[in-house]
Amino acid sequence: MGKFTNYLEKYLEKQEKYLEKYVGKVDLIKRILIPINVFTFVLFMLSASYTITKQYKGIKTTVDESTDHLVDFLRSSSVSTALVGLDAMMVEVFVKEALKFKNFSYIAVVDPSGSPLSKVSEKIEGSGFVHKEKEIKNDAGVSLGKVMYGYNYGD
């Protein structure tokens, strides 16, 4: 029995030394490595959210400007000419071409009384859509109608 108890005592001493060593490492991890990792993770998340926000604002600005420019083009040239001649078919062709731009949800051209000249698309309601309208005037400043349009930032 003496040999066995000596062996057991030595084994337990080794285990105690091992545990002391391991517990010392756990303290190091708790005191230094975990806070560093948490700080790095928080810094990464802040950086990612800033980047995503900046990209969203850039995309939003680009879509706003491009849709406004396209509608301004329609308003200033082709549609106003078609409205003067009351050529509804030509207005529909312009609207169909403008709807090929992927962000447009709808485009409607109406005369001064509010009756639609284009029946290609109808107003879409819901969240995520931006609704705008611009008046079409001739050179003398007389209202010829309005271009109402909506678009989203998706896709």
GROMACS .gro file of N, CA and C in nm:
model
  465
    1MET      N    1   0.081  -0.118   0.000
    1MET     CA    2   0.000   0.000   0.000
    1MET      C    3   0.086   0.125   0.000
    2GLY      N    4   0.201   0.121   0.050
    2GLY     CA    5   0.286   0.237   0.059
    2GLY      C    6   0.325   0.290  -0.078
    3LYS      N    7   0.353   0.198  -0.170
    3LYS     CA    8   0.388   0.241  -0.304
    3LYS      C    9   0.271   0.309  -0.373
    4PHE      N   10   0.155   0.254  -0.350
    4PHE     CA   11   0.037   0.308  -0.414
    4PHE      C   12   0.006   0.448  -0.361
    5THR      N   13   0.016   0.468  -0.231
    5THR     CA   14  -0.012   0.601  -0.174
    5THR      C   15   0.092   0.702  -0.219
    6ASN      N   16   0.219   0.660  -0.228
    6ASN     CA   17   0.322   0.751  -0.279
    6ASN      C   18   0.291   0.792  -0.425
    7TYR      N   19   0.255   0.692  -0.504
    7TYR     CA   20   0.220   0.719  -0.643
    7TYR      C   21   0.099   0.813  -0.650
    8LEU      N   22  -0.002   0.788  -0.566
    8LEU     CA   23  -0.122   0.870  -0.563
    8LEU      C   24  -0.090   1.013  -0.519
    9GLU      N   25  -0.003   1.028  -0.419
    9GLU     CA   26   0.036   1.161  -0.373
    9GLU      C   27   0.109   1.238  -0.483
   10LYS      N   28   0.201   1.170  -0.552
   10LYS     CA   29   0.273   1.235  -0.661
   10LYS      C   30   0.177   1.274  -0.774
   11TYR      N   31   0.084   1.185  -0.803
   11TYR     CA   32  -0.013   1.215  -0.908
   11TYR      C   33  -0.098   1.336  -0.871
   12LEU      N   34  -0.145   1.342  -0.748
   12LEU     CA   35  -0.226   1.455  -0.703
   12LEU      C   36  -0.147   1.586  -0.703
   13GLU      N   37  -0.019   1.578  -0.666
   13GLU     CA   38   0.065   1.697  -0.669
   13GLU      C   39   0.079   1.750  -0.813
   14LYS      N   40   0.098   1.656  -0.905
   14LYS     CA   41   0.107   1.696  -1.046
   14LYS      C   42  -0.024   1.761  -1.092
   15GLN      N   43  -0.135   1.701  -1.050
   15GLN     CA   44  -0.264   1.758  -1.088
   15GLN      C   45  -0.285   1.897  -1.028
   16GLU      N   46  -0.242   1.916  -0.903
   16GLU     CA   47  -0.254   2.047  -0.839
   16GLU      C   48  -0.170   2.150  -0.912
   17LYS      N   49  -0.046   2.111  -0.949
   17LYS     CA   50   0.039   2.204  -1.023
   17LYS      C   51  -0.022   2.238  -1.159
   18TYR      N   52  -0.077   2.136  -1.223
   18TYR     CA   53  -0.140   2.157  -1.352
   18TYR      C   54  -0.259   2.252  -1.338
   19LEU      N   55  -0.343   2.230  -1.237
   19LEU     CA   56  -0.459   2.316  -1.214
   19LEU      C   57  -0.417   2.459  -1.181
   20GLU      N   58  -0.312   2.475  -1.101
   20GLU     CA   59  -0.263   2.609  -1.069
   20GLU      C   60  -0.217   2.680  -1.196
   21LYS      N   61  -0.149   2.604  -1.279
   21LYS     CA   62  -0.103   2.660  -1.405
   21LYS      C   63  -0.222   2.699  -1.494
   22TYR      N   64  -0.321   2.610  -1.500
   22TYR     CA   65  -0.439   2.635  -1.583
   22TYR      C   66  -0.520   2.752  -1.528
   23VAL      N   67  -0.539   2.757  -1.399
   23VAL     CA   68  -0.615   2.865  -1.337
   23VAL      C   69  -0.542   2.997  -1.360
   24GLY      N   70  -0.413   2.997  -1.357
   24GLY     CA   71  -0.336   3.118  -1.386
   24GLY      C   72  -0.361   3.167  -1.527
   25LYS      N   73  -0.372   3.074  -1.622
   25LYS     CA   74  -0.401   3.112  -1.760
   25LYS      C   75  -0.543   3.167  -1.774
   26VAL      N   76  -0.635   3.109  -1.702
   26VAL     CA   77  -0.772   3.157  -1.707
   26VAL      C   78  -0.778   3.301  -1.655
   27ASP      N   79  -0.706   3.332  -1.552
   27ASP     CA   80  -0.702   3.469  -1.501
   27ASP      C   81  -0.646   3.564  -1.607
   28LEU      N   82  -0.541   3.520  -1.677
   28LEU     CA   83  -0.483   3.601  -1.783
   28LEU      C   84  -0.586   3.625  -1.893
   29ILE      N   85  -0.658   3.521  -1.929
   29ILE     CA   86  -0.760   3.534  -2.033
   29ILE      C   87  -0.870   3.629  -1.987
   30LYS      N   88  -0.914   3.611  -1.862
   30LYS     CA   89  -1.021   3.697  -1.812
   30LYS      C   90  -0.979   3.843  -1.802
   31ARG      N   91  -0.859   3.867  -1.764
   31ARG     CA   92  -0.814   4.003  -1.739
   31ARG      C   93  -0.770   4.076  -1.866
   32ILE      N   94  -0.715   4.006  -1.961
   32ILE     CA   95  -0.656   4.075  -2.076
   32ILE      C   96  -0.722   4.038  -2.210
   33LEU      N   97  -0.725   3.910  -2.241
   33LEU     CA   98  -0.767   3.870  -2.375
   33LEU      C   99  -0.916   3.893  -2.401
   34ILE      N  100  -1.002   3.865  -2.307
   34ILE     CA  101  -1.144   3.884  -2.329
   34ILE      C  102  -1.178   4.032  -2.351
   35PRO      N  103  -1.130   4.125  -2.269
   35PRO     CA  104  -1.159   4.267  -2.297
   35PRO      C  105  -1.104   4.315  -2.432
   36ILE      N  106  -0.986   4.265  -2.468
   36ILE     CA  107  -0.929   4.304  -2.598
   36ILE      C  108  -1.017   4.254  -2.711
   37ASN      N  109  -1.064   4.130  -2.701
   37ASN     CA  110  -1.152   4.075  -2.805
   37ASN      C  111  -1.286   4.148  -2.810
   38VAL      N  112  -1.341   4.181  -2.694
   38VAL     CA  113  -1.467   4.254  -2.691
   38VAL      C  114  -1.449   4.393  -2.753
   39PHE      N  115  -1.342   4.461  -2.718
   39PHE     CA  116  -1.314   4.593  -2.774
   39PHE      C  117  -1.298   4.585  -2.925
   40THR      N  118  -1.225   4.486  -2.974
   40THR     CA  119  -1.205   4.468  -3.117
   40THR      C  120  -1.338   4.441  -3.188
   41PHE      N  121  -1.422   4.357  -3.128
   41PHE     CA  122  -1.552   4.327  -3.186
   41PHE      C  123  -1.639   4.452  -3.193
   42VAL      N  124  -1.644   4.530  -3.086
   42VAL     CA  125  -1.724   4.652  -3.084
   42VAL      C  126  -1.672   4.751  -3.189
   43LEU      N  127  -1.541   4.764  -3.198
   43LEU     CA  128  -1.481   4.853  -3.297
   43LEU      C  129  -1.516   4.809  -3.439
   44PHE      N  130  -1.511   4.679  -3.462
   44PHE     CA  131  -1.548   4.625  -3.594
   44PHE      C  132  -1.694   4.654  -3.626
   45MET      N  133  -1.783   4.634  -3.530
   45MET     CA  134  -1.926   4.658  -3.553
   45MET      C  135  -1.954   4.806  -3.581
   46LEU      N  136  -1.887   4.895  -3.508
   46LEU     CA  137  -1.904   5.038  -3.534
   46LEU      C  138  -1.855   5.075  -3.674
   47SER      N  139  -1.743   5.019  -3.711
   47SER     CA  140  -1.688   5.045  -3.844
   47SER      C  141  -1.781   4.993  -3.953
   48ALA      N  142  -1.834   4.874  -3.934
   48ALA     CA  143  -1.925   4.815  -4.033
   48ALA      C  144  -2.054   4.897  -4.044
   49SER      N  145  -2.108   4.940  -3.932
   49SER     CA  146  -2.233   5.018  -3.939
   49SER      C  147  -2.209   5.153  -4.004
   50TYR      N  148  -2.095   5.215  -3.979
   50TYR     CA  149  -2.062   5.342  -4.044
   50TYR      C  150  -2.051   5.323  -4.195
   51THR      N  151  -1.984   5.217  -4.237
   51THR     CA  152  -1.966   5.190  -4.380
   51THR      C  153  -2.100   5.163  -4.448
   52ILE      N  154  -2.184   5.084  -4.385
   52ILE     CA  155  -2.315   5.051  -4.443
   52ILE      C  156  -2.400   5.178  -4.454
   53THR      N  157  -2.400   5.260  -4.350
   53THR     CA  158  -2.477   5.385  -4.353
   53THR      C  159  -2.428   5.478  -4.463
   54LYS      N  160  -2.297   5.488  -4.477
   54LYS     CA  161  -2.240   5.575  -4.580
   54LYS      C  162  -2.276   5.524  -4.720
   55GLN      N  163  -2.269   5.393  -4.741
   55GLN     CA  164  -2.305   5.337  -4.870
   55GLN      C  165  -2.453   5.357  -4.900
   56TYR      N  166  -2.539   5.340  -4.800
   56TYR     CA  167  -2.683   5.360  -4.820
   56TYR      C  168  -2.711   5.504  -4.860
   57LYS      N  169  -2.648   5.598  -4.793
   57LYS     CA  170  -2.670   5.739  -4.826
   57LYS      C  171  -2.623   5.769  -4.968
   58GLY      N  172  -2.511   5.710  -5.008
   58GLY     CA  173  -2.460   5.729  -5.144
   58GLY      C  174  -2.554   5.672  -5.248
   59ILE      N  175  -2.605   5.553  -5.224
   59ILE     CA  176  -2.700   5.490  -5.317
   59ILE      C  177  -2.829   5.571  -5.323
   60LYS      N  178  -2.876   5.615  -5.208
   60LYS     CA  179  -2.999   5.695  -5.201
   60LYS      C  180  -2.984   5.824  -5.281
   61THR      N  181  -2.871   5.891  -5.264
   61THR     CA  182  -2.847   6.015  -5.337
   61THR      C  183  -2.841   5.989  -5.488
   62THR      N  184  -2.775   5.883  -5.527
   62THR     CA  185  -2.764   5.849  -5.669
   62THR      C  186  -2.900   5.821  -5.730
   63VAL      N  187  -2.981   5.741  -5.661
   63VAL     CA  188  -3.114   5.708  -5.713
   63VAL      C  189  -3.201   5.833  -5.717
   64ASP      N  190  -3.197   5.915  -5.613
   64ASP     CA  191  -3.276   6.040  -5.613
   64ASP      C  192  -3.239   6.128  -5.732
   65GLU      N  193  -3.110   6.148  -5.752
   65GLU     CA  194  -3.065   6.235  -5.861
   65GLU      C  195  -3.100   6.179  -5.997
   66SER      N  196  -3.079   6.049  -6.016
   66SER     CA  197  -3.104   5.991  -6.149
   66SER      C  198  -3.253   5.992  -6.183
   67THR      N  199  -3.338   5.962  -6.086
   67THR     CA  200  -3.482   5.966  -6.115
   67THR      C  201  -3.528   6.109  -6.141
   68ASP      N  202  -3.476   6.203  -6.062
   68ASP     CA  203  -3.513   6.343  -6.084
   68ASP      C  204  -3.468   6.393  -6.221
   69HIS      N  205  -3.348   6.354  -6.262
   69HIS     CA  206  -3.298   6.397  -6.393
   69HIS      C  207  -3.380   6.337  -6.507
   70LEU      N  208  -3.417   6.211  -6.493
   70LEU     CA  209  -3.496   6.147  -6.598
   70LEU      C  210  -3.633   6.214  -6.608
   71VAL      N  211  -3.695   6.241  -6.494
   71VAL     CA  212  -3.826   6.307  -6.496
   71VAL      C  213  -3.812   6.449  -6.550
   72ASP      N  214  -3.706   6.518  -6.513
   72ASP     CA  215  -3.684   6.653  -6.567
   72ASP      C  216  -3.669   6.651  -6.719
   73PHE      N  217  -3.600   6.549  -6.767
   73PHE     CA  218  -3.584   6.535  -6.912
   73PHE      C  219  -3.720   6.513  -6.978
   74LEU      N  220  -3.798   6.421  -6.922
   74LEU     CA  221  -3.931   6.395  -6.977
   74LEU      C  222  -4.017   6.522  -6.972
   75ARG      N  223  -4.006   6.591  -6.860
   75ARG     CA  224  -4.088   6.709  -6.838
   75ARG      C  225  -4.052   6.822  -6.933
   76SER      N  226  -3.923   6.839  -6.955
   76SER     CA  227  -3.879   6.956  -7.031
   76SER      C  228  -3.888   6.937  -7.182
   77SER      N  229  -3.880   6.815  -7.230
   77SER     CA  230  -3.873   6.800  -7.375
   77SER      C  231  -3.992   6.725  -7.432
   78SER      N  232  -3.983   6.598  -7.430
   78SER     CA  233  -4.073   6.514  -7.506
   78SER      C  234  -4.217   6.518  -7.458
   79VAL      N  235  -4.237   6.503  -7.328
   79VAL     CA  236  -4.373   6.495  -7.277
   79VAL      C  237  -4.445   6.627  -7.296
   80SER      N  238  -4.375   6.737  -7.274
   80SER     CA  239  -4.443   6.867  -7.290
   80SER      C  240  -4.485   6.889  -7.435
   81THR      N  241  -4.402   6.843  -7.528
   81THR     CA  242  -4.438   6.854  -7.670
   81THR      C  243  -4.560   6.767  -7.700
   82ALA      N  244  -4.563   6.647  -7.644
   82ALA     CA  245  -4.676   6.557  -7.666
   82ALA      C  246  -4.802   6.611  -7.599
   83LEU      N  247  -4.786   6.675  -7.484
   83LEU     CA  248  -4.902   6.730  -7.414
   83LEU      C  249  -4.964   6.846  -7.490
   84VAL      N  250  -4.880   6.927  -7.553
   84VAL     CA  251  -4.933   7.039  -7.631
   84VAL      C  252  -5.020   6.985  -7.744
   85GLY      N  253  -4.975   6.879  -7.808
   85GLY     CA  254  -5.052   6.818  -7.916
   85GLY      C  255  -5.152   6.716  -7.866
   86LEU      N  256  -5.158   6.696  -7.731
   86LEU     CA  257  -5.246   6.598  -7.668
   86LEU      C  258  -5.229   6.458  -7.729
   87ASP      N  259  -5.105   6.421  -7.753
   87ASP     CA  260  -5.073   6.291  -7.810
   87ASP      C  261  -5.050   6.192  -7.696
   88ALA      N  262  -5.159   6.129  -7.649
   88ALA     CA  263  -5.152   6.038  -7.534
   88ALA      C  264  -5.069   5.914  -7.565
   89MET      N  265  -5.072   5.871  -7.689
   89MET     CA  266  -4.995   5.752  -7.726
   89MET      C  267  -4.844   5.778  -7.712
   90MET      N  268  -4.801   5.895  -7.751
   90MET     CA  269  -4.661   5.931  -7.738
   90MET      C  270  -4.621   5.942  -7.590
   91VAL      N  271  -4.711   5.996  -7.509
   91VAL     CA  272  -4.684   6.006  -7.365
   91VAL      C  273  -4.665   5.867  -7.306
   92GLU      N  274  -4.750   5.773  -7.347
   92GLU     CA  275  -4.737   5.635  -7.297
   92GLU      C  276  -4.605   5.572  -7.339
   93VAL      N  277  -4.561   5.600  -7.459
   93VAL     CA  278  -4.432   5.547  -7.505
   93VAL      C  279  -4.319   5.600  -7.416
   94PHE      N  280  -4.323   5.730  -7.385
   94PHE     CA  281  -4.221   5.789  -7.297
   94PHE      C  282  -4.225   5.727  -7.158
   95VAL      N  283  -4.345   5.706  -7.108
   95VAL     CA  284  -4.360   5.647  -6.975
   95VAL      C  285  -4.308   5.504  -6.974
   96LYS      N  286  -4.340   5.427  -7.077
   96LYS     CA  287  -4.291   5.288  -7.085
   96LYS      C  288  -4.138   5.285  -7.086
   97GLU      N  289  -4.078   5.374  -7.162
   97GLU     CA  290  -3.932   5.378  -7.168
   97GLU      C  291  -3.872   5.418  -7.033
   98ALA      N  292  -3.933   5.513  -6.967
   98ALA     CA  293  -3.882   5.556  -6.837
   98ALA      C  294  -3.896   5.446  -6.732
   99LEU      N  295  -4.000   5.365  -6.744
   99LEU     CA  296  -4.021   5.255  -6.647
   99LEU      C  297  -3.918   5.144  -6.662
  100LYS      N  298  -3.841   5.145  -6.768
  100LYS     CA  299  -3.735   5.045  -6.782
  100LYS      C  300  -3.622   5.069  -6.682
  101PHE      N  301  -3.615   5.190  -6.630
  101PHE     CA  302  -3.520   5.219  -6.522
  101PHE      C  303  -3.566   5.142  -6.400
  102LYS      N  304  -3.481   5.057  -6.345
  102LYS     CA  305  -3.524   4.957  -6.248
  102LYS      C  306  -3.578   5.012  -6.117
  103ASN      N  307  -3.544   5.133  -6.079
  103ASN     CA  308  -3.591   5.183  -5.951
  103ASN      C  309  -3.730   5.246  -5.956
  104PHE      N  310  -3.777   5.283  -6.075
  104PHE     CA  311  -3.910   5.342  -6.085
  104PHE      C  312  -4.016   5.238  -6.053
  105SER      N  313  -4.109   5.274  -5.969
  105SER     CA  314  -4.223   5.187  -5.939
  105SER      C  315  -4.342   5.223  -6.026
  106TYR      N  316  -4.361   5.350  -6.046
  106TYR     CA  317  -4.469   5.396  -6.132
  106TYR      C  318  -4.436   5.536  -6.184
  107ILE      N  319  -4.495   5.569  -6.297
  107ILE     CA  320  -4.488   5.704  -6.353
  107ILE      C  321  -4.626   5.731  -6.413
  108ALA      N  322  -4.680   5.845  -6.379
  108ALA     CA  323  -4.810   5.882  -6.434
  108ALA      C  324  -4.803   6.026  -6.482
  109VAL      N  325  -4.858   6.050  -6.598
  109VAL     CA  326  -4.866   6.185  -6.653
  109VAL      C  327  -5.014   6.223  -6.655
  110VAL      N  328  -5.045   6.337  -6.593
  110VAL     CA  329  -5.185   6.381  -6.588
  110VAL      C  330  -5.194   6.522  -6.647
  111ASP      N  331  -5.312   6.554  -6.701
  111ASP     CA  332  -5.333   6.688  -6.755
  111ASP      C  333  -5.367   6.784  -6.640
  112PRO      N  334  -5.384   6.913  -6.667
  112PRO     CA  335  -5.411   7.009  -6.560
  112PRO      C  336  -5.536   6.978  -6.477
  113SER      N  337  -5.633   6.910  -6.536
  113SER     CA  338  -5.754   6.877  -6.461
  113SER      C  339  -5.736   6.753  -6.373
  114GLY      N  340  -5.627   6.682  -6.393
  114GLY     CA  341  -5.599   6.564  -6.310
  114GLY      C  342  -5.633   6.431  -6.374
  115SER      N  343  -5.685   6.431  -6.495
  115SER     CA  344  -5.715   6.304  -6.560
  115SER      C  345  -5.588   6.248  -6.623
  116PRO      N  346  -5.567   6.117  -6.607
  116PRO     CA  347  -5.441   6.056  -6.654
  116PRO      C  348  -5.432   6.051  -6.806
  117LEU      N  349  -5.312   6.079  -6.855
  117LEU     CA  350  -5.284   6.068  -6.997
  117LEU      C  351  -5.209   5.938  -7.028
  118SER      N  352  -5.153   5.879  -6.924
  118SER     CA  353  -5.082   5.751  -6.943
  118SER      C  354  -5.145   5.648  -6.851
  119LYS      N  355  -5.167   5.530  -6.905
  119LYS     CA  356  -5.230   5.424  -6.826
  119LYS      C  357  -5.134   5.305  -6.811
  120VAL      N  358  -5.007   5.332  -6.823
  120VAL     CA  359  -4.907   5.225  -6.819
  120VAL      C  360  -4.887   5.173  -6.678
  121SER      N  361  -4.882   5.262  -6.582
  121SER     CA  362  -4.859   5.220  -6.444
  121SER      C  363  -4.946   5.299  -6.350
  122GLU      N  364  -4.973   5.241  -6.234
  122GLU     CA  365  -5.056   5.307  -6.134
  122GLU      C  366  -4.975   5.326  -6.006
  123LYS      N  367  -5.019   5.419  -5.927
  123LYS     CA  368  -4.950   5.453  -5.803
  123LYS      C  369  -4.945   5.333  -5.709
  124ILE      N  370  -4.829   5.310  -5.653
  124ILE     CA  371  -4.809   5.200  -5.558
  124ILE      C  372  -4.791   5.260  -5.420
  125GLU      N  373  -4.869   5.213  -5.327
  125GLU     CA  374  -4.858   5.260  -5.189
  125GLU      C  375  -4.778   5.159  -5.108
  126GLY      N  376  -4.722   5.203  -5.000
  126GLY     CA  377  -4.649   5.114  -4.911
  126GLY      C  378  -4.522   5.179  -4.862
  127SER      N  379  -4.460   5.113  -4.768
  127SER     CA  380  -4.337   5.169  -4.714
  127SER      C  381  -4.221   5.139  -4.809
  128GLY      N  382  -4.123   5.222  -4.806
  128GLY     CA  383  -4.006   5.204  -4.891
  128GLY      C  384  -4.016   5.275  -5.024
  129PHE      N  385  -4.130   5.337  -5.053
  129PHE     CA  386  -4.147   5.408  -5.178
  129PHE      C  387  -4.138   5.559  -5.156
  130VAL      N  388  -4.075   5.626  -5.248
  130VAL     CA  389  -4.069   5.772  -5.247
  130VAL      C  390  -4.163   5.821  -5.355
  131HIS      N  391  -4.257   5.909  -5.319
  131HIS     CA  392  -4.355   5.961  -5.414
  131HIS      C  393  -4.326   6.109  -5.438
  132LYS      N  394  -4.317   6.146  -5.565
  132LYS     CA  395  -4.292   6.285  -5.601
  132LYS      C  396  -4.379   6.324  -5.719
  133GLU      N  397  -4.395   6.452  -5.738
  133GLU     CA  398  -4.463   6.501  -5.858
  133GLU      C  399  -4.400   6.633  -5.899
  134LYS      N  400  -4.395   6.653  -6.030
  134LYS     CA  401  -4.339   6.776  -6.086
  134LYS      C  402  -4.436   6.829  -6.190
  135GLU      N  403  -4.451   6.959  -6.190
  135GLU     CA  404  -4.543   7.022  -6.284
  135GLU      C  405  -4.475   7.044  -6.418
  136ILE      N  406  -4.551   7.026  -6.524
  136ILE     CA  407  -4.501   7.048  -6.659
  136ILE      C  408  -4.559   7.182  -6.706
  137LYS      N  409  -4.471   7.272  -6.745
  137LYS     CA  410  -4.515   7.405  -6.792
  137LYS      C  411  -4.458   7.431  -6.931
  138ASN      N  412  -4.531   7.510  -7.007
  138ASN     CA  413  -4.478   7.550  -7.136
  138ASN      C  414  -4.389   7.673  -7.119
  139ASP      N  415  -4.342   7.727  -7.230
  139ASP     CA  416  -4.250   7.841  -7.224
  139ASP      C  417  -4.314   7.964  -7.161
  140ALA      N  418  -4.445   7.977  -7.173
  140ALA     CA  419  -4.515   8.092  -7.117
  140ALA      C  420  -4.547   8.074  -6.969
  141GLY      N  421  -4.518   7.957  -6.915
  141GLY     CA  422  -4.544   7.931  -6.773
  141GLY      C  423  -4.680   7.874  -6.744
  142VAL      N  424  -4.755   7.839  -6.849
  142VAL     CA  425  -4.888   7.780  -6.831
  142VAL      C  426  -4.873   7.631  -6.802
  143SER      N  427  -4.946   7.584  -6.702
  143SER     CA  428  -4.938   7.443  -6.664
  143SER      C  429  -5.000   7.354  -6.771
  144LEU      N  430  -4.923   7.251  -6.811
  144LEU     CA  431  -4.971   7.153  -6.909
  144LEU      C  432  -5.012   7.023  -6.842
  145GLY      N  433  -4.974   7.007  -6.717
  145GLY     CA  434  -5.003   6.885  -6.645
  145GLY      C  435  -4.896   6.857  -6.542
  146LYS      N  436  -4.894   6.733  -6.496
  146LYS     CA  437  -4.795   6.692  -6.395
  146LYS      C  438  -4.740   6.555  -6.428
  147VAL      N  439  -4.617   6.534  -6.385
  147VAL     CA  440  -4.557   6.401  -6.388
  147VAL      C  441  -4.552   6.356  -6.243
  148MET      N  442  -4.624   6.250  -6.211
  148MET     CA  443  -4.620   6.191  -6.077
  148MET      C  444  -4.544   6.061  -6.087
  149TYR      N  445  -4.453   6.041  -5.995
  149TYR     CA  446  -4.371   5.921  -6.004
  149TYR      C  447  -4.331   5.873  -5.865
  150GLY      N  448  -4.300   5.747  -5.861
  150GLY     CA  449  -4.256   5.686  -5.736
  150GLY      C  450  -4.144   5.589  -5.765
  151TYR      N  451  -4.058   5.576  -5.668
  151TYR     CA  452  -3.945   5.485  -5.685
  151TYR      C  453  -3.904   5.432  -5.548
  152ASN      N  454  -3.823   5.329  -5.552
  152ASN     CA  455  -3.769   5.274  -5.428
  152ASN      C  456  -3.619   5.258  -5.440
  153TYR      N  457  -3.556   5.227  -5.329
  153TYR     CA  458  -3.410   5.217  -5.327
  153TYR      C  459  -3.363   5.072  -5.336
  154GLY      N  460  -3.456   4.979  -5.346
  154GLY     CA  461  -3.420   4.838  -5.348
  154GLY      C  462  -3.371   4.793  -5.482
  155ASP      N  463  -3.334   4.662  -5.485
  155ASP     CA  464  -3.286   4.595  -5.606
  155ASP      C  465  -3.168   4.668  -5.659
   0.00000   0.00000   0.00000
